[in-house]
CSV table of C-alpha atoms in Angstrom, one decimal:
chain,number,residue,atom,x,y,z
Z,377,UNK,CA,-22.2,25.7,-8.5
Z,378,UNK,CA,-22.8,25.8,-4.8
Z,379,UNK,CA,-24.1,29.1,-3.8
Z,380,UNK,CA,-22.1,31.0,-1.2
Z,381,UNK,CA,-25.4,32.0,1.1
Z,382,UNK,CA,-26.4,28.6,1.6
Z,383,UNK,CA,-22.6,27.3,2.5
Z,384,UNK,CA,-22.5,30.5,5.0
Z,385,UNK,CA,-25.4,29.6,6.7
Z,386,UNK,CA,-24.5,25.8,7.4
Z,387,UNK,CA,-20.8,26.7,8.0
Z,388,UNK,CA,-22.3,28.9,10.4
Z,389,UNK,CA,-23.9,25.7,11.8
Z,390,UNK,CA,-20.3,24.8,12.6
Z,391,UNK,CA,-20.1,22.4,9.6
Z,392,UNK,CA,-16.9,24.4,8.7
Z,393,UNK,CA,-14.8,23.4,11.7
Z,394,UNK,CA,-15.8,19.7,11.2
Z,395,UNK,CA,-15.0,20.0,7.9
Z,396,UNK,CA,-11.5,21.5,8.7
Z,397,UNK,CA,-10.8,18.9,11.2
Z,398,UNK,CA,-11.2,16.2,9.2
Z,399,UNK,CA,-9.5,17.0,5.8
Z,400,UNK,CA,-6.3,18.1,8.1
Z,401,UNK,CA,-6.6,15.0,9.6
Z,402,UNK,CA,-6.3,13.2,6.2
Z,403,UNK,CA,-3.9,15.7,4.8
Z,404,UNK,CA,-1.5,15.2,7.9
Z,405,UNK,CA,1.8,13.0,7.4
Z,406,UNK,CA,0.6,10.9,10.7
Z,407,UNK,CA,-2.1,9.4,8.5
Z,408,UNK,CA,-1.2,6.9,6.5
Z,409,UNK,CA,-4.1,6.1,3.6
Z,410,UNK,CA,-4.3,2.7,2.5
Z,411,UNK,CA,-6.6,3.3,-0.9
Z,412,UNK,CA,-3.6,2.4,-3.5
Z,413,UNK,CA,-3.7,3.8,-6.8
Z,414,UNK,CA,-1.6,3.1,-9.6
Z,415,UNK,CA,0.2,0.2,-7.6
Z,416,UNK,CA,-2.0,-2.9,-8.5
Z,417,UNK,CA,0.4,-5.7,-10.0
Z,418,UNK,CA,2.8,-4.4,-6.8
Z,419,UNK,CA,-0.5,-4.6,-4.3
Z,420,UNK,CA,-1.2,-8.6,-5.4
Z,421,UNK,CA,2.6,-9.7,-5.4
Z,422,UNK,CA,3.0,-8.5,-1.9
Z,423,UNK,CA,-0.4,-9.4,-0.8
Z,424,UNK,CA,0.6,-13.0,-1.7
Z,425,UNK,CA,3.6,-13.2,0.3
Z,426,UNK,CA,1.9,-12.3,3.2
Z,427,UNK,CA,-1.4,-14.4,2.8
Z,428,UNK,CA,0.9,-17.3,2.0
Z,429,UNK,CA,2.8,-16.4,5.2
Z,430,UNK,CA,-0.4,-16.1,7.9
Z,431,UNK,CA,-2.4,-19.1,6.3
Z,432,UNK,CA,0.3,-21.6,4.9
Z,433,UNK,CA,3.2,-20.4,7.6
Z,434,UNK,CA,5.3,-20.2,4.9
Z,435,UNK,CA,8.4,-17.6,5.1
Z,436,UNK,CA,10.0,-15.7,3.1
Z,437,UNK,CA,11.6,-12.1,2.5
Z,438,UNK,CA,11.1,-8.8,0.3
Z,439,UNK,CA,12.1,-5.6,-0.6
Z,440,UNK,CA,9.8,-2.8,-1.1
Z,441,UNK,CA,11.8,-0.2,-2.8
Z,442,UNK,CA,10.5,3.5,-4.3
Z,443,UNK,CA,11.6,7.2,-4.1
Z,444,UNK,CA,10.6,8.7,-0.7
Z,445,UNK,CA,6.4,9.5,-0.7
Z,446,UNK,CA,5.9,6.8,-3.7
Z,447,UNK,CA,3.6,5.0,-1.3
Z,448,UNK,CA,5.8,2.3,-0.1
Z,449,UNK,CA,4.3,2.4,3.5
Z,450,UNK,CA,0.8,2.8,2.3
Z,451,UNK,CA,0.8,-0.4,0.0
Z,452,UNK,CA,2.3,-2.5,2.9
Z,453,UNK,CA,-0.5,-1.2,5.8
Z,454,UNK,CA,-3.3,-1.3,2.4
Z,455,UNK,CA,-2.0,-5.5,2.5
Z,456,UNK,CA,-2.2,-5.8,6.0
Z,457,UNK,CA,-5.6,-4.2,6.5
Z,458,UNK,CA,-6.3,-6.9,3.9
Z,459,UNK,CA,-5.1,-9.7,5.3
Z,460,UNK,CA,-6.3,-8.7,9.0
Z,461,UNK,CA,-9.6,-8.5,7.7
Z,462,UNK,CA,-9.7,-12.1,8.8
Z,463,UNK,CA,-10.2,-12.6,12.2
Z,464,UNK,CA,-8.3,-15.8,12.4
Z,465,UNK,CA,-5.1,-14.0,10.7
Z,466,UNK,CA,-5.7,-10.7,13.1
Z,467,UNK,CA,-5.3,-12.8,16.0
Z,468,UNK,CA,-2.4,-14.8,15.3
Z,469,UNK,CA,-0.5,-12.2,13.4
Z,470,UNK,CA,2.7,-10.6,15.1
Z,471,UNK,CA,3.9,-7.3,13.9
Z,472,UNK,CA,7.6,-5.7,14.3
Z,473,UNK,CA,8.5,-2.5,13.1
Z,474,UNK,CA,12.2,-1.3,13.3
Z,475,UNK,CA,13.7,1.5,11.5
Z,476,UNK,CA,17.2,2.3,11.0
Z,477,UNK,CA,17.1,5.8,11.7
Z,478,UNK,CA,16.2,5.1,15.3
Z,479,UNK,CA,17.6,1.3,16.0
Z,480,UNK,CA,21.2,2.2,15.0
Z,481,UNK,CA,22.9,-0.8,16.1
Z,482,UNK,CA,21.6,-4.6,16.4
Z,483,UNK,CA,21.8,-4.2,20.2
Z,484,UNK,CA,19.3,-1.7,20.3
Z,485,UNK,CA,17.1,-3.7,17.4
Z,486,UNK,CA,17.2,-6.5,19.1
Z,487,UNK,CA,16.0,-4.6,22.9
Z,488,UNK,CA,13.0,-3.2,20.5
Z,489,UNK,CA,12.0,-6.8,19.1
Z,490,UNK,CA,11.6,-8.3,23.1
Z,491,UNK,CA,9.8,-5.3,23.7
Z,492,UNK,CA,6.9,-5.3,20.5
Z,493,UNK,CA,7.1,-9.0,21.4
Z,494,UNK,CA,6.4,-8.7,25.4
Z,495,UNK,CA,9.5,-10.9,25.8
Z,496,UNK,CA,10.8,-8.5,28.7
Z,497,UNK,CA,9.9,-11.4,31.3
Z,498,UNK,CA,11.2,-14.6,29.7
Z,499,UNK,CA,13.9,-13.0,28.6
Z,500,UNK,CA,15.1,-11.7,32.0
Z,501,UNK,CA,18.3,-11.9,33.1
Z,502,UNK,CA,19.6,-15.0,30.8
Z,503,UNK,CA,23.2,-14.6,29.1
Z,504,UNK,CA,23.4,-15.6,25.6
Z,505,UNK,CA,27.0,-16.1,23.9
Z,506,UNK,CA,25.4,-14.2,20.7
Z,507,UNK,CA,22.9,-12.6,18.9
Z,508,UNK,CA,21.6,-15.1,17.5
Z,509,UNK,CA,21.1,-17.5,20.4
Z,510,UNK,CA,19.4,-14.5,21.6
Z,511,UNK,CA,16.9,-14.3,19.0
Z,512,UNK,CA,16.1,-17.8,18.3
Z,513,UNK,CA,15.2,-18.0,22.6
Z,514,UNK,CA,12.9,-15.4,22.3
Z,515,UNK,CA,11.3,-16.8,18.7
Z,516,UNK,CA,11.4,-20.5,20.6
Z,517,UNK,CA,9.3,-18.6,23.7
Z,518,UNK,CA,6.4,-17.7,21.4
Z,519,UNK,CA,5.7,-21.5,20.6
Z,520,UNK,CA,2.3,-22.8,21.7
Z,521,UNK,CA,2.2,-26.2,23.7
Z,522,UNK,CA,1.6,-27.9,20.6
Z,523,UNK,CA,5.2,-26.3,19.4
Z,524,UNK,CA,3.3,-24.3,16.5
Z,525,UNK,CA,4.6,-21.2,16.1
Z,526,UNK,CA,2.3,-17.7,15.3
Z,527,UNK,CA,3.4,-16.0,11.8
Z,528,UNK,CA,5.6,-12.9,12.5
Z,529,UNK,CA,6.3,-9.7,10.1
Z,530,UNK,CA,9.2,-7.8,10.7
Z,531,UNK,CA,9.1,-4.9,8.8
Z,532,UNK,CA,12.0,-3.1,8.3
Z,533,UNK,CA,11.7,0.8,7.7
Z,534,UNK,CA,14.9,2.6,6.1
Z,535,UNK,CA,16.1,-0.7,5.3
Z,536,UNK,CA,19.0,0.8,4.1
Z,537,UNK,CA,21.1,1.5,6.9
Z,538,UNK,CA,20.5,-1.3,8.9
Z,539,UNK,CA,22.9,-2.6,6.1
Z,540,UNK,CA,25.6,-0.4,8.1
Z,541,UNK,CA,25.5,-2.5,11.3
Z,542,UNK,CA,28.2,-4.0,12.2
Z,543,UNK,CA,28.7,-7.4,10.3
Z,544,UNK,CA,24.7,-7.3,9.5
Z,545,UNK,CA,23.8,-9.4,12.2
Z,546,UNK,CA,20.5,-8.5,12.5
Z,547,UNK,CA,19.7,-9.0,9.0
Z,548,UNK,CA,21.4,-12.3,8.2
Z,549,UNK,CA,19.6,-13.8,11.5
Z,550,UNK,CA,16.3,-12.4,10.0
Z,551,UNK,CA,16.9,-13.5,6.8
Z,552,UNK,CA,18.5,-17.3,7.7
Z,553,UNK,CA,15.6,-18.0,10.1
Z,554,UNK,CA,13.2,-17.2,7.1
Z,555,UNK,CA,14.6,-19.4,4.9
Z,556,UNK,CA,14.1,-22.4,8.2
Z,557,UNK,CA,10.9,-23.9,8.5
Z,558,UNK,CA,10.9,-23.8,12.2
Z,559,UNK,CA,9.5,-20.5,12.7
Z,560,UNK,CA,7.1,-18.9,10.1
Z,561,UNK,CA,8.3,-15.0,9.3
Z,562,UNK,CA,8.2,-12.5,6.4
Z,563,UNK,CA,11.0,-9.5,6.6
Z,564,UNK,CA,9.9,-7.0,4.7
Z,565,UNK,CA,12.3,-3.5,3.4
Z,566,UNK,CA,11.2,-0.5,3.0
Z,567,UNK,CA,14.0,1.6,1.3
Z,568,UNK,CA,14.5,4.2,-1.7
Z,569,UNK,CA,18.1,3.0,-2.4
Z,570,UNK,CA,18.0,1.1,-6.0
Z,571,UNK,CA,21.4,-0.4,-5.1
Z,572,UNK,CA,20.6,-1.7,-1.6
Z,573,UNK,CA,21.6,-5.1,-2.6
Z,574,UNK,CA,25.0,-4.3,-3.2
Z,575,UNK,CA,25.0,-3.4,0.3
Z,576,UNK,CA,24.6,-6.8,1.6
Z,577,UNK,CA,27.3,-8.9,2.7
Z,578,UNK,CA,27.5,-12.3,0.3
Z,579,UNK,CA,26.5,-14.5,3.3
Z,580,UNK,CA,23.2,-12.1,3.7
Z,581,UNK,CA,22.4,-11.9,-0.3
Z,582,UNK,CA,22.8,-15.8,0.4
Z,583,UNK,CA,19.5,-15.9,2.1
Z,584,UNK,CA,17.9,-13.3,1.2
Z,585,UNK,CA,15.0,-14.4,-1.3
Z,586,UNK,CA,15.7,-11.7,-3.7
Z,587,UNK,CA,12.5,-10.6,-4.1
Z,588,UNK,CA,11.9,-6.9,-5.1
Z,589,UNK,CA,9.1,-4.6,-5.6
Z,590,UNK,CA,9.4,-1.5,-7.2
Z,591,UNK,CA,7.3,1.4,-6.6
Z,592,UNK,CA,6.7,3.2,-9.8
Z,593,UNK,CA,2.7,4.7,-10.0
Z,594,UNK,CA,1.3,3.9,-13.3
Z,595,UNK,CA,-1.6,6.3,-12.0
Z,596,UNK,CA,-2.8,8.3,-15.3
Z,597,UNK,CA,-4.1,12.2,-15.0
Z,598,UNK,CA,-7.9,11.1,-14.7
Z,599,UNK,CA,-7.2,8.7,-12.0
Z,600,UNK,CA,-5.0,11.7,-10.7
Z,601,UNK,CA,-8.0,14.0,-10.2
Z,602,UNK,CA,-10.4,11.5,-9.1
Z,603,UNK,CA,-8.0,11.0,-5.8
Z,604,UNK,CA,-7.5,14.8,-5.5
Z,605,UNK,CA,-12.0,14.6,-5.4
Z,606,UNK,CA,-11.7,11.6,-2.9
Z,607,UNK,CA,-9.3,13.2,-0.9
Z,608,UNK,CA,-11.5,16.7,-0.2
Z,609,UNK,CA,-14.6,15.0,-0.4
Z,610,UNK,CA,-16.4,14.8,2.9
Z,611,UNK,CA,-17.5,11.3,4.3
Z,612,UNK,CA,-20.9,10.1,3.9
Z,613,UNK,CA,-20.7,9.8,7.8
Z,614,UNK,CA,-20.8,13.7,8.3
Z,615,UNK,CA,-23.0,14.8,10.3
Z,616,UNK,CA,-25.0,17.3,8.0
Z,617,UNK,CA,-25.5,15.0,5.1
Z,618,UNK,CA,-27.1,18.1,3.0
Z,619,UNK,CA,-23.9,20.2,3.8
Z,620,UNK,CA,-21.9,17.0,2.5
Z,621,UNK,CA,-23.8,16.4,-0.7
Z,622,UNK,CA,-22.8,20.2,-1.5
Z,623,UNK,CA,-19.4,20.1,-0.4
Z,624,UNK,CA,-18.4,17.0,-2.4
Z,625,UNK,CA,-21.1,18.2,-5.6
Z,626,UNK,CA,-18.6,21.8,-5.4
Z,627,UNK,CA,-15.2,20.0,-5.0
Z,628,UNK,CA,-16.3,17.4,-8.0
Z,629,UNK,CA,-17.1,21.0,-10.2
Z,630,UNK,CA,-13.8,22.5,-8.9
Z,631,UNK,CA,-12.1,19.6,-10.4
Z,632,UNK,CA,-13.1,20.0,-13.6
Z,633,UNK,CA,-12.4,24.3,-13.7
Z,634,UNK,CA,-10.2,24.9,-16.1
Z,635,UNK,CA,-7.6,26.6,-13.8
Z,636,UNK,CA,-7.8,23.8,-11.3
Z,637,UNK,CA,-7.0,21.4,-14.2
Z,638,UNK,CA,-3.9,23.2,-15.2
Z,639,UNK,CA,-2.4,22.8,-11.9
Z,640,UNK,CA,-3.0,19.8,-11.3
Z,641,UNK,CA,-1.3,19.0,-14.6
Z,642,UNK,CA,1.7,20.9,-13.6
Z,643,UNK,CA,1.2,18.7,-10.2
Z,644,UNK,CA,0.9,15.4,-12.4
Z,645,UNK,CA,4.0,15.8,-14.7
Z,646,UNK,CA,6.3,17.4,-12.3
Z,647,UNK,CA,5.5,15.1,-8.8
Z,648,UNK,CA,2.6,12.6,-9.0
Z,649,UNK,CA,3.0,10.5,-6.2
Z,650,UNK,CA,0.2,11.0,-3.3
Z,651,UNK,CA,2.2,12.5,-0.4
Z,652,UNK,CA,3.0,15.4,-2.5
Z,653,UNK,CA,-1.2,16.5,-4.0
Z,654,UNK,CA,-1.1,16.1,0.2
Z,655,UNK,CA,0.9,18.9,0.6
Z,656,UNK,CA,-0.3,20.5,-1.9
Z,657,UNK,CA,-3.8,20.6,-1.1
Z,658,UNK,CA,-2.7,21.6,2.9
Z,659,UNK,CA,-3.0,25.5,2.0
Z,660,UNK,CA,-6.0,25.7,0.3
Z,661,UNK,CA,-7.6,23.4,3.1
Z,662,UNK,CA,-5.8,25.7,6.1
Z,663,UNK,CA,-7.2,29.2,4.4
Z,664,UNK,CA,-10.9,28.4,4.8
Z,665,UNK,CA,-12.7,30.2,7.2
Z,666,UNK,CA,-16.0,32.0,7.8
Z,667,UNK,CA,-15.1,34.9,5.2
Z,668,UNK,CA,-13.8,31.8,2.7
Z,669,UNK,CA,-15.8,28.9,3.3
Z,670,UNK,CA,-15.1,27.4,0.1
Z,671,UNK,CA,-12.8,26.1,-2.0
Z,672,UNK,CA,-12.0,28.0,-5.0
Z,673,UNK,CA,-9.3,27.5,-8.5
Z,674,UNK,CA,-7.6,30.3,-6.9
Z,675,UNK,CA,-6.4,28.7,-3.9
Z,676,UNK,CA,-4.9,25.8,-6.0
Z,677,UNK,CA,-2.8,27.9,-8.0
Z,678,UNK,CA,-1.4,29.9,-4.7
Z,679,UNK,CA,-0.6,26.4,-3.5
Z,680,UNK,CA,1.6,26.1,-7.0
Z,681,UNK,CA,3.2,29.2,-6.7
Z,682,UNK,CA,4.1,28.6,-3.5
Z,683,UNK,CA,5.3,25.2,-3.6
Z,684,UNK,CA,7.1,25.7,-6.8
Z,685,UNK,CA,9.0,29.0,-5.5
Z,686,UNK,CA,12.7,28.7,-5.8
Z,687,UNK,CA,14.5,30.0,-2.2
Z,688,UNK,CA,17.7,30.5,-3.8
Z,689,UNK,CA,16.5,32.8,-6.4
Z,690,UNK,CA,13.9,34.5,-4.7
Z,691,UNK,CA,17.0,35.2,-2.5
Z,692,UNK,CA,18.9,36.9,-4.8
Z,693,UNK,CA,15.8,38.5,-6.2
Z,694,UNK,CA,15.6,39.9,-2.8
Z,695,UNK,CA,19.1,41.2,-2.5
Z,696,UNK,CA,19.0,43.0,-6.3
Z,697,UNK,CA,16.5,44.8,-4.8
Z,698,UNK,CA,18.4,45.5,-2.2
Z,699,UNK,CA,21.1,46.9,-3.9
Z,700,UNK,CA,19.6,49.0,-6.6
Z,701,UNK,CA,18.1,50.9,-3.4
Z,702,UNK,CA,18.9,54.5,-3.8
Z,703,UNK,CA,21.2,55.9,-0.8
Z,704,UNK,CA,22.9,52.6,0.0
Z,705,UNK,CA,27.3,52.4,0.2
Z,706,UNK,CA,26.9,49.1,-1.7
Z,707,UNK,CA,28.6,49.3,-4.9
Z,708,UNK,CA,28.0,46.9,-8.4
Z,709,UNK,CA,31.3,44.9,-9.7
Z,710,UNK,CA,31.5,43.7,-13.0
Z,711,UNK,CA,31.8,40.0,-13.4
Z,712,UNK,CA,35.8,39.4,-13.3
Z,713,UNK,CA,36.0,41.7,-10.3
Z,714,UNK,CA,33.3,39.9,-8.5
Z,715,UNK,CA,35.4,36.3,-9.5
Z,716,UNK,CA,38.5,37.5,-8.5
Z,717,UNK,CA,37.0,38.0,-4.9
Z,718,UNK,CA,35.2,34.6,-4.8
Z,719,UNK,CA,39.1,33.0,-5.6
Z,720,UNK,CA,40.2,35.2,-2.8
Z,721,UNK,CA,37.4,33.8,-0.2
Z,722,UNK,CA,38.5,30.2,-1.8
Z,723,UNK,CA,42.2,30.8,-0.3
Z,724,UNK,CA,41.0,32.5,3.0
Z,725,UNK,CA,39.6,28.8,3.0
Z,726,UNK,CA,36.1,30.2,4.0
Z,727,UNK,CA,34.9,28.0,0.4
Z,728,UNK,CA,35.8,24.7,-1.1
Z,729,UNK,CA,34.0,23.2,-4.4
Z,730,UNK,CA,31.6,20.5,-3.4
Z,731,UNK,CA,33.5,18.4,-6.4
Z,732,UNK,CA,37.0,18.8,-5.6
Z,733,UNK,CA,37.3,21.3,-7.8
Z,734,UNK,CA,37.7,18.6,-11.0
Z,735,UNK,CA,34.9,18.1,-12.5
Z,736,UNK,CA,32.8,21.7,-13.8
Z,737,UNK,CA,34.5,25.2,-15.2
Z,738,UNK,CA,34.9,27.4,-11.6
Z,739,UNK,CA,32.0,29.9,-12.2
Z,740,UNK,CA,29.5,27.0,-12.5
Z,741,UNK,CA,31.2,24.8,-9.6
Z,742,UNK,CA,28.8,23.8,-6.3
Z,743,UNK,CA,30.9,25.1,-3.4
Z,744,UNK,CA,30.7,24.6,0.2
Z,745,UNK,CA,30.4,27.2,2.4
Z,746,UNK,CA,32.9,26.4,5.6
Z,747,UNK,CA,31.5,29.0,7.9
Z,748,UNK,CA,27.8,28.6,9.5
Z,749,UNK,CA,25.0,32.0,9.8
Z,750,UNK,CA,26.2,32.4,13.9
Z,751,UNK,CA,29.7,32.9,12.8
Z,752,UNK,CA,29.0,35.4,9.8
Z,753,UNK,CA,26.9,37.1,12.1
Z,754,UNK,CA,29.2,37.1,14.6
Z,755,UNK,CA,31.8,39.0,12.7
Z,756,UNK,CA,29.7,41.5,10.8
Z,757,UNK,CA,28.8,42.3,14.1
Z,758,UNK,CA,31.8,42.7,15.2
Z,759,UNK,CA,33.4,44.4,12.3
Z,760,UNK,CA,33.8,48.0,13.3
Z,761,UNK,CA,33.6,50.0,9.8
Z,762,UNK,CA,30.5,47.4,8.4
Z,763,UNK,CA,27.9,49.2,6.5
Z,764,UNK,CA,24.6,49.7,7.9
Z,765,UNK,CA,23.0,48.0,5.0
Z,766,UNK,CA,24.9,45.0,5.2
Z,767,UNK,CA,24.2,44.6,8.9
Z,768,UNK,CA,20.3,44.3,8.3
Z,769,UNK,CA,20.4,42.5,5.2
Z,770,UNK,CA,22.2,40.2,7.5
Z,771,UNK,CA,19.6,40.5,10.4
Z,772,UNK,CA,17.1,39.9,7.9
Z,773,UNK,CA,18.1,36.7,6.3
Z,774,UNK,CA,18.9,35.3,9.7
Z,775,UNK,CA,15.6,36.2,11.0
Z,776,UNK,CA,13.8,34.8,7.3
């Protein structure tokens, strides 16, 4: 075990800022890791594609598809660190990203693509009679004087909605140019949708490849806690390389407390995908300081409890409290009183079920509420004969 005096004295040394600074850094959503785990037979499928794409110039097109923080973007950059490990392919590589939350419309898409392409120029003013005239100029102005053309990836973040453009322009020119042998592209998806094919017009599924990786982590528990040791472990770059040696020797024995384990279990089987240990281990990383300089089992399982806290019923748990209060005007209703009043707020139109109303017995029925917090607010406010109580529960909530 790493004694406490010794880590004092270095963090004092201002190893413990250093140290700070760079497991935020890893933890943060901006950094993207590439080290894939679980994701192998996925890793070599798409890392074939795209070598056959930079050294043979052949095209083609794929779908990446997984729940949201399955790793989708961090097996595609772990393949393209890969493949631009090659000089040659760094060099002649081009790379565009689009995403559909923020190129809504082909117009826009197509604006981005001159742009990542430094088109701006020979594009100028020219008038084209369509989108695709458009895009085939400005893939015909990246031809070399021998009329070889450099391999281009689009990838194609949130692949999903760029399925709502209007008549899918932008992905049938994408997808018919890769299946030409003039200009050598892969279009790569990234989308959690399973059904995103039915999406696609018939003339796009026509040339689309109808390839599709999915993103299921076959990671098992051991291979689970040897990322959570990666990930805190300091690099063998750090500055103090004694301070390191402890730091990673302590976080190796932390992994293996018995307490830690049965988190990280709880972790494992409820959520294993990376992104979420990231935010799980963002807490325990934040509360070290002078005073607690190390990591300890503790700070793991505050990290649960935290992460694993329901709102809604620590909500309600709040307000029982509230009301069993002594000296308060709020009174307790017995269940058919309390429904009868819910009905009534249902005819005041201030509710609707989420469902229609069809499909669940009416005390178990999702509603939705048709008023926002400003407007509640607003009239409790407003409501001369409103019980003190009920104004700062109000005040209280809105401020939480």
């Amino acid at each position: 075990m790493l004694r406490r005096k010794s880590i004092v004295k270095l963090a004092e040394d201002e190893c413990l800022p250093e140290v700070q600074r760079i497991l935020r850094e890893r933890l943060s959503q901006k950094s993207v890791q590439t080290q894939v785990y679980g994701l192998d037979s996925q890793r070599r499928h798409l890392l074939d594609l795209m070598r056959r794409c930079v050294s043979m110039g052949e095209s083609n097109s794929a779908l990446v598809i997984g729940p949201r923080g399955s790793g989708k973007t961090m097996l595609l950059q772990s393949v393209l660190d890969e493949v631009k490990s090659d000089k040659i392919a760094k060099e002649n590589l081009l790379q565009v990203n689009l995403n559909g939350l923020l190129q809504t419309d082909d117009r826009i898409a197509l604006k981005e693509i001159t742009r990542q392409l430094q088109l701006e120029n020979t594009l100028g003013d020219k008038v084209f009679g369509s989108f695709a005239a458009t895009l085939a100029f400005l893939l015909e102005a990246l031809k070399s004087g021998d009329k070889t053309s450099q391999p281009i990836l689009f990838v194609l973040d949130e692949f999903d909605l760029f399925a709502h453009h209007k008549n899918q322009t932008l992905l049938y020119n994408l997808f018919d140019i890769s299946q030409s042998a003039q200009t050598p592209i892969a279009v790569i998806g990234l989308t959690c949708r399973l059904d995103v094919i039915e999406l696609l017009e018939k003339r796009v599924k026509s040339r689309f490849s109808h390839r599709q990786i999915h993103i299921f982590s076959s990671l098992t528990f051991e291979e689970y806690k040897e990322v959570f040791v990666e990930i805190l472990s300091l690099p063998k770059t750090f500055p103090e390389r004694k301070f390191m040696q402890q730091w990673n020797q302590h976080v190796k024995e932390l992994s293996e407390e018995t307490m830690t384990v049965d988190v990280l279990q709880r972790l494992y089987h409820s959520d294993k995908n990376i992104r979420a240990l990231k935010s799980f281990l963002l807490l325990p990383v934040c509360k070290l300081t002078p005073d607690h300089c190390q990591l300890e089992s503790t700070d793991f399982l505050e990290s649960s409890q935290y992460l694993t806290m329901d709102s809604k019923a620590a909500m309600l748990h709040e307000y029982q409290k509230f009301v069993q209060r002594k000296g308060h005007s709020i009174q307790c209703y017995e269940k058919p009183v309390v429904l009868k009043a819910f009905e009534h707020l249902q005819a005041l139109e201030l509710l609707k079920p989420a469902d229609g109303g069809q499909r669940s017995q009416k005390e178990y029925r999702p509603m939705t509420l048709l008023v926002d917090a400003t407007q509640i607010n607003d009239a409790l406010q407003k409501y001369p004969n409103c019980p003190t109580e009920v104004k700062q529960w109000n005040t209280q909530e809105v401020h939480a």
